[in-house]
PDB file of C-alpha atoms in Angstrom:
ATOM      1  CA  UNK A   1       0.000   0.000   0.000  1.00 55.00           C
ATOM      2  CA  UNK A   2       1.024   3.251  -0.441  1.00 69.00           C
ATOM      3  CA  UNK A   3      -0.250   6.624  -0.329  1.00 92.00           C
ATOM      4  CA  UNK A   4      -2.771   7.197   2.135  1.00 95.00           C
ATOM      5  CA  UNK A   5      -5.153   4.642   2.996  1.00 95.00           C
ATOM      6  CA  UNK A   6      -9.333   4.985   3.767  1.00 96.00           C
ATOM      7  CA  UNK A   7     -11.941   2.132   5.521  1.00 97.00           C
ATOM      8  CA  UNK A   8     -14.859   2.036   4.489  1.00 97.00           C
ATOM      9  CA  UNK A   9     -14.950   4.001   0.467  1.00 95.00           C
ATOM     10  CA  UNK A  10     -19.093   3.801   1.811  1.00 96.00           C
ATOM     11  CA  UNK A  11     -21.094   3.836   4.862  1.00 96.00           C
ATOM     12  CA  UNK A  12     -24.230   3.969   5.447  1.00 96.00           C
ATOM     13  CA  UNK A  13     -25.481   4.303   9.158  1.00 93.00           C
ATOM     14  CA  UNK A  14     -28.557   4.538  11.455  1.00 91.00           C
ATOM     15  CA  UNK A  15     -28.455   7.348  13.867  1.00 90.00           C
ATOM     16  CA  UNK A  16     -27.835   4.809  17.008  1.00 88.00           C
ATOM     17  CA  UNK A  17     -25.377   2.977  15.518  1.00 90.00           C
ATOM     18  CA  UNK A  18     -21.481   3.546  16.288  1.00 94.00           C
ATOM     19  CA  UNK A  19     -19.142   2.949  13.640  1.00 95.00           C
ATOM     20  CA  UNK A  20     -15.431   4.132  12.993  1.00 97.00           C
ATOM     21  CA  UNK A  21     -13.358   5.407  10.123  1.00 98.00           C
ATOM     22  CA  UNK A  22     -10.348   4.344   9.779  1.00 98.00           C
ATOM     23  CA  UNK A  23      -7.178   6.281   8.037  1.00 98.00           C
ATOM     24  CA  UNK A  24      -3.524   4.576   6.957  1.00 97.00           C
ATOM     25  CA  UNK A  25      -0.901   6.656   5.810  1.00 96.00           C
ATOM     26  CA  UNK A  26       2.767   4.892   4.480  1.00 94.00           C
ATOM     27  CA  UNK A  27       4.010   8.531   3.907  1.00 93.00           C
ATOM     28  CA  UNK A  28       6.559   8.587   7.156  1.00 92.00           C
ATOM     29  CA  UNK A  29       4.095  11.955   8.092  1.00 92.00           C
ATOM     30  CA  UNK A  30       3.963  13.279  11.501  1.00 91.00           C
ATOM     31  CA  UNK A  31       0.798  14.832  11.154  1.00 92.00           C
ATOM     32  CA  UNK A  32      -2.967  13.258   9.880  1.00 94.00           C
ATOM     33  CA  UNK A  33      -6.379  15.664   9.479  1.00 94.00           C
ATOM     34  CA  UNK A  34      -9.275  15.005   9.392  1.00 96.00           C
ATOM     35  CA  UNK A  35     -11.676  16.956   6.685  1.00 95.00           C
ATOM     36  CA  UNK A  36     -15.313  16.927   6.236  1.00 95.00           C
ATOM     37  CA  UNK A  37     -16.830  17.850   2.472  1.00 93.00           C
ATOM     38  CA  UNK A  38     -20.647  18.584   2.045  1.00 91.00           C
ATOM     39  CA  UNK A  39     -21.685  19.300  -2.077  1.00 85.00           C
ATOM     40  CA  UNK A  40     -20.716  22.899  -2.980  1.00 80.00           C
ATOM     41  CA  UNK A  41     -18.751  24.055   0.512  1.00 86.00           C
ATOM     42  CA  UNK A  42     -15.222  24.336   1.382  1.00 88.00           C
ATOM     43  CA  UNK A  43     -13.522  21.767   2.754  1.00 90.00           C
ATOM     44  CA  UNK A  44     -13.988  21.569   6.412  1.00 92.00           C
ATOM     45  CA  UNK A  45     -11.162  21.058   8.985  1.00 91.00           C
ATOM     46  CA  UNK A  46     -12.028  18.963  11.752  1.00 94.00           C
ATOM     47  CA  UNK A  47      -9.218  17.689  13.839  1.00 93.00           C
ATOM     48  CA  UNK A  48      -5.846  17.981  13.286  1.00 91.00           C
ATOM     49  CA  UNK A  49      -3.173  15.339  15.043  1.00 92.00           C
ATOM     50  CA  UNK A  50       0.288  16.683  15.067  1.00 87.00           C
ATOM     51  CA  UNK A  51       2.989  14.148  16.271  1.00 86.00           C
ATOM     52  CA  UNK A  52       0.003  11.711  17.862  1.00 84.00           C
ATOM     53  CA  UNK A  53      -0.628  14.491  19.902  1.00 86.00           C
ATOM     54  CA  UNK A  54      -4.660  16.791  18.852  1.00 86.00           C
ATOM     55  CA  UNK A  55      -3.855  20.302  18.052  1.00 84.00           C
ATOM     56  CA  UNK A  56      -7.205  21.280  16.803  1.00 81.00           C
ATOM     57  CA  UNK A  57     -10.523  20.819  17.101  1.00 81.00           C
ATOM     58  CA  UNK A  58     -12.353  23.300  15.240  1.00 81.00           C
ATOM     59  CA  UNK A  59     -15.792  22.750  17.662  1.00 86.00           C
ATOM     60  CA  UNK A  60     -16.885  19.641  16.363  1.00 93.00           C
ATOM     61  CA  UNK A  61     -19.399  18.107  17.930  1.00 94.00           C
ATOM     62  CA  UNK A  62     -18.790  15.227  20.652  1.00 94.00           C
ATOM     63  CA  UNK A  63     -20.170  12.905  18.276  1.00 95.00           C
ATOM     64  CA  UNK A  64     -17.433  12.718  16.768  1.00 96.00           C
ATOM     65  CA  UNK A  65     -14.300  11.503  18.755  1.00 96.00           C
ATOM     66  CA  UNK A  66     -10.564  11.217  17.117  1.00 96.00           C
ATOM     67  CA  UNK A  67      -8.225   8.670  17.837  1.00 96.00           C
ATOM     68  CA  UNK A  68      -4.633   8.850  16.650  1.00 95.00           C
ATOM     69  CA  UNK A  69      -2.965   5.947  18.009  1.00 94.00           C
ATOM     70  CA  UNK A  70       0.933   6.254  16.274  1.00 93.00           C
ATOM     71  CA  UNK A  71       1.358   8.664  13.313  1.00 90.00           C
ATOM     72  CA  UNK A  72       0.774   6.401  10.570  1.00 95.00           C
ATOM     73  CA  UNK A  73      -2.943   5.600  11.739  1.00 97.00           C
ATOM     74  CA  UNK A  74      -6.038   7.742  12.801  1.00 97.00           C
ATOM     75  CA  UNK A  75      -9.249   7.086  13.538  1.00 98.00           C
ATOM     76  CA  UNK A  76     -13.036   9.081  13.452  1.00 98.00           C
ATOM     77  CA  UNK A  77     -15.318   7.010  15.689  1.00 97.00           C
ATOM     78  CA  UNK A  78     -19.050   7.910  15.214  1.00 96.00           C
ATOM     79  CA  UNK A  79     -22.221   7.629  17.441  1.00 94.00           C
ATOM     80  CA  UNK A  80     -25.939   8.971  17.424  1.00 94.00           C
ATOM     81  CA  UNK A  81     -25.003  11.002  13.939  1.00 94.00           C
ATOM     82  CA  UNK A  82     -27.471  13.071  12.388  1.00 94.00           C
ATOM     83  CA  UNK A  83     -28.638  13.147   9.163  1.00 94.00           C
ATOM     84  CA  UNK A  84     -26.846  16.791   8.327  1.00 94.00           C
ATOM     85  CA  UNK A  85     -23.810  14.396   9.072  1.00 96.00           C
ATOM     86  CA  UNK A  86     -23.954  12.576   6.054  1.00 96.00           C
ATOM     87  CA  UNK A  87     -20.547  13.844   3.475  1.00 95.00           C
ATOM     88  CA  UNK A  88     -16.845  12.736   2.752  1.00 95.00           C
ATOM     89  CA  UNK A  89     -14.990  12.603   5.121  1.00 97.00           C
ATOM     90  CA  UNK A  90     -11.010  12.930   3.765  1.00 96.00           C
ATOM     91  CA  UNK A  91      -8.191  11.970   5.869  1.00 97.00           C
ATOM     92  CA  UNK A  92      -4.919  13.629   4.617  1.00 95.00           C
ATOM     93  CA  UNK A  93      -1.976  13.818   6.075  1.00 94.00           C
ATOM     94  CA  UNK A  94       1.346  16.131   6.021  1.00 90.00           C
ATOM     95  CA  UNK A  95       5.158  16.414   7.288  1.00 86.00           C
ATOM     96  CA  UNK A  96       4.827  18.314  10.896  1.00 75.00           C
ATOM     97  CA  UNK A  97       2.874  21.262  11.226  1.00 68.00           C
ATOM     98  CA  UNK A  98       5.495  23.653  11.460  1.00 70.00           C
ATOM     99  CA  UNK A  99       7.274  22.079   8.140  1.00 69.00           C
ATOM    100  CA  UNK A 100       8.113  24.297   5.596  1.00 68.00           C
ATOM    101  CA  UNK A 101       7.083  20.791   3.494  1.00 69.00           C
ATOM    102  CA  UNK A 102       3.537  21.271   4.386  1.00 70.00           C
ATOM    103  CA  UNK A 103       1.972  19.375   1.012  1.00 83.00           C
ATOM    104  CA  UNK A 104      -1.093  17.845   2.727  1.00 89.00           C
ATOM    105  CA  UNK A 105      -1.551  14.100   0.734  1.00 92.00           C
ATOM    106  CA  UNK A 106      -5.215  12.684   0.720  1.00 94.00           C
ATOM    107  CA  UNK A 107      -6.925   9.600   1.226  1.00 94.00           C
ATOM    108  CA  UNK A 108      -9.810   8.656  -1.154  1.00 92.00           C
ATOM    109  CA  UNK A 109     -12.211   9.165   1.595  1.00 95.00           C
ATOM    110  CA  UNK A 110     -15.325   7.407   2.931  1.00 96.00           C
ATOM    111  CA  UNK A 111     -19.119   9.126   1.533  1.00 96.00           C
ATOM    112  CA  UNK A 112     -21.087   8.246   4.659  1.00 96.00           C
ATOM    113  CA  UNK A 113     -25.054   8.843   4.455  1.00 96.00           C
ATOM    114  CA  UNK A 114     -27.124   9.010   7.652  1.00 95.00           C
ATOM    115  CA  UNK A 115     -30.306   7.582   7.941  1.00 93.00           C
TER     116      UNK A 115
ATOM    117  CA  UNK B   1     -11.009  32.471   9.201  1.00 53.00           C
ATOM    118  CA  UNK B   2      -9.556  32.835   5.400  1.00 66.00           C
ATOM    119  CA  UNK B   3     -12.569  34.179   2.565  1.00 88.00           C
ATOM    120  CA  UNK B   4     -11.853  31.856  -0.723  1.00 94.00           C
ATOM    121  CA  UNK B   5     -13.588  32.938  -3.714  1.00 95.00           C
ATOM    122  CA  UNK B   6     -13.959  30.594  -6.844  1.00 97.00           C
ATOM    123  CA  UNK B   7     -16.187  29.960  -9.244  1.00 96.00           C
ATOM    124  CA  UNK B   8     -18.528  27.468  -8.817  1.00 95.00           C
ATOM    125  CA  UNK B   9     -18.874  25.833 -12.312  1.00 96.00           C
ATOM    126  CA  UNK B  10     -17.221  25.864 -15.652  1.00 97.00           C
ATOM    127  CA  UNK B  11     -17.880  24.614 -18.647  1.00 97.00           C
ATOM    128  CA  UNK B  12     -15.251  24.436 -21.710  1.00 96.00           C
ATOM    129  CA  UNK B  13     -14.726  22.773 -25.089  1.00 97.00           C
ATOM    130  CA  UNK B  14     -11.891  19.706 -25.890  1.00 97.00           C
ATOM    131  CA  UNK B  15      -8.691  21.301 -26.793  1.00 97.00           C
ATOM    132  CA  UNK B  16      -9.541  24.641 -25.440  1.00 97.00           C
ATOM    133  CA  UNK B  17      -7.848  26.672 -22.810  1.00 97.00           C
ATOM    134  CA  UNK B  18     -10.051  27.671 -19.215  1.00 97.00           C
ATOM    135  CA  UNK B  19      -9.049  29.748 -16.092  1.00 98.00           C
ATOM    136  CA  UNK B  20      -9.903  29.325 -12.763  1.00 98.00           C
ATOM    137  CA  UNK B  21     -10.029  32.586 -10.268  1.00 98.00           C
ATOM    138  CA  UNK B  22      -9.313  32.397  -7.112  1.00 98.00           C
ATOM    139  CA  UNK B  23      -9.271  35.161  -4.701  1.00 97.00           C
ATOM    140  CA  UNK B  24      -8.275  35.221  -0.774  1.00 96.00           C
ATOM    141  CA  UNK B  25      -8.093  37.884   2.284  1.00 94.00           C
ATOM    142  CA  UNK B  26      -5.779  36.637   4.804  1.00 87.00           C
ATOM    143  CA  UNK B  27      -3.200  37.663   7.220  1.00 85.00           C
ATOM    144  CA  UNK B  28       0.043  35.482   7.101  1.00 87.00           C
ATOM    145  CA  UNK B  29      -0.218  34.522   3.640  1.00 91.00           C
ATOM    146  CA  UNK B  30       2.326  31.720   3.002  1.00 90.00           C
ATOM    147  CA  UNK B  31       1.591  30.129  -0.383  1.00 92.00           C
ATOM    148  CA  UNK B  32      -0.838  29.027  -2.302  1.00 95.00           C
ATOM    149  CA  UNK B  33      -1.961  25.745  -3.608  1.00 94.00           C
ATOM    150  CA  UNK B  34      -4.324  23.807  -6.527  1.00 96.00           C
ATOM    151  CA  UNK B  35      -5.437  20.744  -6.232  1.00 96.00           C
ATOM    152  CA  UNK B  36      -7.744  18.819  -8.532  1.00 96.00           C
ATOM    153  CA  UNK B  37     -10.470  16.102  -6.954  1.00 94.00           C
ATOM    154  CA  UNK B  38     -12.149  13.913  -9.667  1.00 93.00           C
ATOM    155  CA  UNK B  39     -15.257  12.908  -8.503  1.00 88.00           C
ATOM    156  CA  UNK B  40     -15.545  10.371  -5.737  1.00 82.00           C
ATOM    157  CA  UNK B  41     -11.768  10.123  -5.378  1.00 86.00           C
ATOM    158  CA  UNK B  42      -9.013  11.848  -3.768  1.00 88.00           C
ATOM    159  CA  UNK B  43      -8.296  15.406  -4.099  1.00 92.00           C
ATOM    160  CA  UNK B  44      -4.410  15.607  -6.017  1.00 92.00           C
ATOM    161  CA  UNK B  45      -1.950  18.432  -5.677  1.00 91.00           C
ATOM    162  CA  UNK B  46      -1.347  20.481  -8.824  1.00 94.00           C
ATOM    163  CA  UNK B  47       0.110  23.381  -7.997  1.00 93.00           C
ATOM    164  CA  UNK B  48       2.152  25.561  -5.180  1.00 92.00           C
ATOM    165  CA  UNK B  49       2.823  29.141  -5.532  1.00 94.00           C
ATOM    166  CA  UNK B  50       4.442  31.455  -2.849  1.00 91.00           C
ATOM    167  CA  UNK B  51       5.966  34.183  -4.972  1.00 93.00           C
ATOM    168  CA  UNK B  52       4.509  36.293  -7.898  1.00 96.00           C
ATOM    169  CA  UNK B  53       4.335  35.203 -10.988  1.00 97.00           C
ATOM    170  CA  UNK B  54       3.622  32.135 -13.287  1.00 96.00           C
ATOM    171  CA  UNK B  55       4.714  28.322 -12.547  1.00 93.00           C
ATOM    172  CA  UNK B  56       4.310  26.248 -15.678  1.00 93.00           C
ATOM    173  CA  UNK B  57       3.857  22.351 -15.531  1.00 90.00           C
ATOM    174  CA  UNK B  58       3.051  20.989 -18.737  1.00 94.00           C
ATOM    175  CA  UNK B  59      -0.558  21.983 -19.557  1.00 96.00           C
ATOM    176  CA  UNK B  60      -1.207  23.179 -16.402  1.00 96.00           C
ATOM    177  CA  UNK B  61      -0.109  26.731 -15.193  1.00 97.00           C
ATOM    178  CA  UNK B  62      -0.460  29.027 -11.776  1.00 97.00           C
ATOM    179  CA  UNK B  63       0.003  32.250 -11.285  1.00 98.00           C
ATOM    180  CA  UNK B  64      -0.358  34.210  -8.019  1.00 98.00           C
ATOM    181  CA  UNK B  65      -0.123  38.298  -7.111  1.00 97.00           C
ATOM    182  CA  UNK B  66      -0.017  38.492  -3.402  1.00 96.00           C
ATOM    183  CA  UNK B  67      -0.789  42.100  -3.289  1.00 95.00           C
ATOM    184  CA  UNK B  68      -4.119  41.604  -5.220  1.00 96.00           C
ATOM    185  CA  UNK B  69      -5.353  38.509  -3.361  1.00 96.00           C
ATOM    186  CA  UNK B  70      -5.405  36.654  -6.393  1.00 97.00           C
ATOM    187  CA  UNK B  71      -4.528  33.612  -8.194  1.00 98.00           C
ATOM    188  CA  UNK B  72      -5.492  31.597 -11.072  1.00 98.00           C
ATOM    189  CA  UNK B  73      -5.308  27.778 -12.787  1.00 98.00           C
ATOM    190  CA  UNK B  74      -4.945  27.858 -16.670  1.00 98.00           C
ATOM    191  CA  UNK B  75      -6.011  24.554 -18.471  1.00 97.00           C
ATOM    192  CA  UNK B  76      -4.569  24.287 -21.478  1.00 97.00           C
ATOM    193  CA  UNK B  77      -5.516  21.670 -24.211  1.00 97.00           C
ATOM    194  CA  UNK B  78      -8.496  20.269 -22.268  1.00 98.00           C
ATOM    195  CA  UNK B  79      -8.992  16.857 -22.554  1.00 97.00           C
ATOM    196  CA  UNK B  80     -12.051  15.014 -21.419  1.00 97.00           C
ATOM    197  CA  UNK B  81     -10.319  13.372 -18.320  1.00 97.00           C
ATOM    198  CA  UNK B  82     -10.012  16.819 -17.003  1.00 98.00           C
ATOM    199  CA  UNK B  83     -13.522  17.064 -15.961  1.00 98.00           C
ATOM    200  CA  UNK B  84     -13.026  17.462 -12.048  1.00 97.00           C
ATOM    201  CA  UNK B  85     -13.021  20.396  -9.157  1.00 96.00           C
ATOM    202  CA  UNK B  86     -10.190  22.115  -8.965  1.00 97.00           C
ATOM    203  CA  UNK B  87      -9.531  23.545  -5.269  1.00 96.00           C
ATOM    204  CA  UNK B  88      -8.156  26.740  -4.476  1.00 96.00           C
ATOM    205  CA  UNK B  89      -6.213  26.885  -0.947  1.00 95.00           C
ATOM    206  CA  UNK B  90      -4.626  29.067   0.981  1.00 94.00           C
ATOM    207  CA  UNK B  91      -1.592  28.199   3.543  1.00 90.00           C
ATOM    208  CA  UNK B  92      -1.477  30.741   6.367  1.00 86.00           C
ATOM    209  CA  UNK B  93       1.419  30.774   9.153  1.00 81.00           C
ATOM    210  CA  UNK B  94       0.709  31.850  12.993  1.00 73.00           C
ATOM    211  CA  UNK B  95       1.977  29.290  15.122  1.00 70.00           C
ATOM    212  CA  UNK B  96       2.107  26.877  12.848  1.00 73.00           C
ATOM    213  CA  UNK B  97       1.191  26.541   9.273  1.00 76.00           C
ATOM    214  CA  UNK B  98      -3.099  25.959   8.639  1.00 81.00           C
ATOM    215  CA  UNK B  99      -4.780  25.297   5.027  1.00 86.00           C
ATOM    216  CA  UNK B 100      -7.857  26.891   4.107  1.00 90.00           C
ATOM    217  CA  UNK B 101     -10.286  25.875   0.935  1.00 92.00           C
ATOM    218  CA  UNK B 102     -12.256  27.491  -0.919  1.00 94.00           C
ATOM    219  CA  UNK B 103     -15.735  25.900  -2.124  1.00 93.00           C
ATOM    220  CA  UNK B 104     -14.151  24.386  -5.322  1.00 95.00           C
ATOM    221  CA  UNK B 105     -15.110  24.959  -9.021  1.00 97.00           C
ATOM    222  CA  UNK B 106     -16.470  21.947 -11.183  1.00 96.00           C
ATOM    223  CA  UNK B 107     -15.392  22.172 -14.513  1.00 98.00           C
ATOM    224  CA  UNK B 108     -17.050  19.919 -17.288  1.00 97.00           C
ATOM    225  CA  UNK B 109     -15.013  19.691 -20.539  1.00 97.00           C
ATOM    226  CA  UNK B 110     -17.445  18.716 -23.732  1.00 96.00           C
ATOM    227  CA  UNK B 111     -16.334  17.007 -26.513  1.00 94.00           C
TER     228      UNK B 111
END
């Protein structure tokens, strides 16, 4: 594999269920994002892991929880979405945050729909 | 926050040239990139400019003028396969270095 890695490409989920994203990257990066994209807005920064360590949140709400176990992986674990929810949701990822080599790389992402 | 203006749509002909607009306010500019995001896949990097002036890569081009706020993506020689949205985004440094998108413009090339 190479690149960066996305599980599930598709989800579709009640609004009780829990489910997780999952994001690989084999890029040697130090730091992995988190992005939501609705149809016709901006990307939208969600969490940004910076040496396994969060650095942002940009107020997203608790129903959505990051995990970044070692710098190659990161996780988006979901429970009692709503429907607005339902986007991509890219994972990129990027030499440290304070690199001048700031390039952010992106995963294919995973469309999830909310039902 | 950054303000990213771009086009939503565009439509162009095979073999002709388009160009993307892309304007910005923002304090502690640091560069500028283009990516392109076919749909349902993974959005690509294109293009980085920090200083003025035009980078050239084959049939794609940049061009950026910091003191207008401004930047643009020439397609040259469309082909079909470049049907996509092409992302604006702006790098910013404070503490450390953020990216900010703009909405994205969907261009359709017809044959």
């Amino acid at each position: 594999e190479t690149g960066v890695t996305q599980t599930p490409r598709h989800l579709v989920m009640g609004m009780t269920n829990k489910k997780s994203l999952k994001c690989e990257q084999h890029l040697g990066h130090n730091a992995m994002y988190w992005y939501k994209q609705s149809a016709k807005k901006p990307l939208e920064l969600m969490f940004v892991y910076n040496f396994k360590e969060q650095t942002e949140n940009n107020s997203v709400p608790s129903r959505f929880s990051p995990e970044c176990p070692n710098s190659s992986h990161l996780f988006l674990h979901l429970h009692t979405l709503q429907p607005e929810d339902s986007a991509l949701y890219l994972c990129a990822s990027s030499q440290a945050r304070d690199s001048e080599d700031y390039e952010q790389y992106f995963g294919p992402g995973t469309r999830l729909t909310v039902t | 926050g950054q303000n990213i203006d771009q086009p939503t749509e565009m439509t162009a002909t095979e073999g002709a040239i388009v160009q993307i607009n892309c304007t910005y306010q923002t304090s502690g500019f640091n560069g500028l990139f283009w990516y392109q995001q076919h749909a349902g896949e993974a959005p690509t990097f294109l293009s980085y400019n920090v200083l003025d002036g035009l980078e050239e890569k084959g049939r794609f081009s940049s061009f950026l003028s910091r003191s207008k706020g401004y930047s643009y993506l020439l397609l040259k020689e469309l082909q079909m396969k470049d049907s996509a949205s092409y992302l604006c985004a702006v790098r910013v440094r404070s503490n450390d270095y953020k990216l900010s998108f703009g909405a994205g413009t969907t261009v359709t090339v017809r044959a």
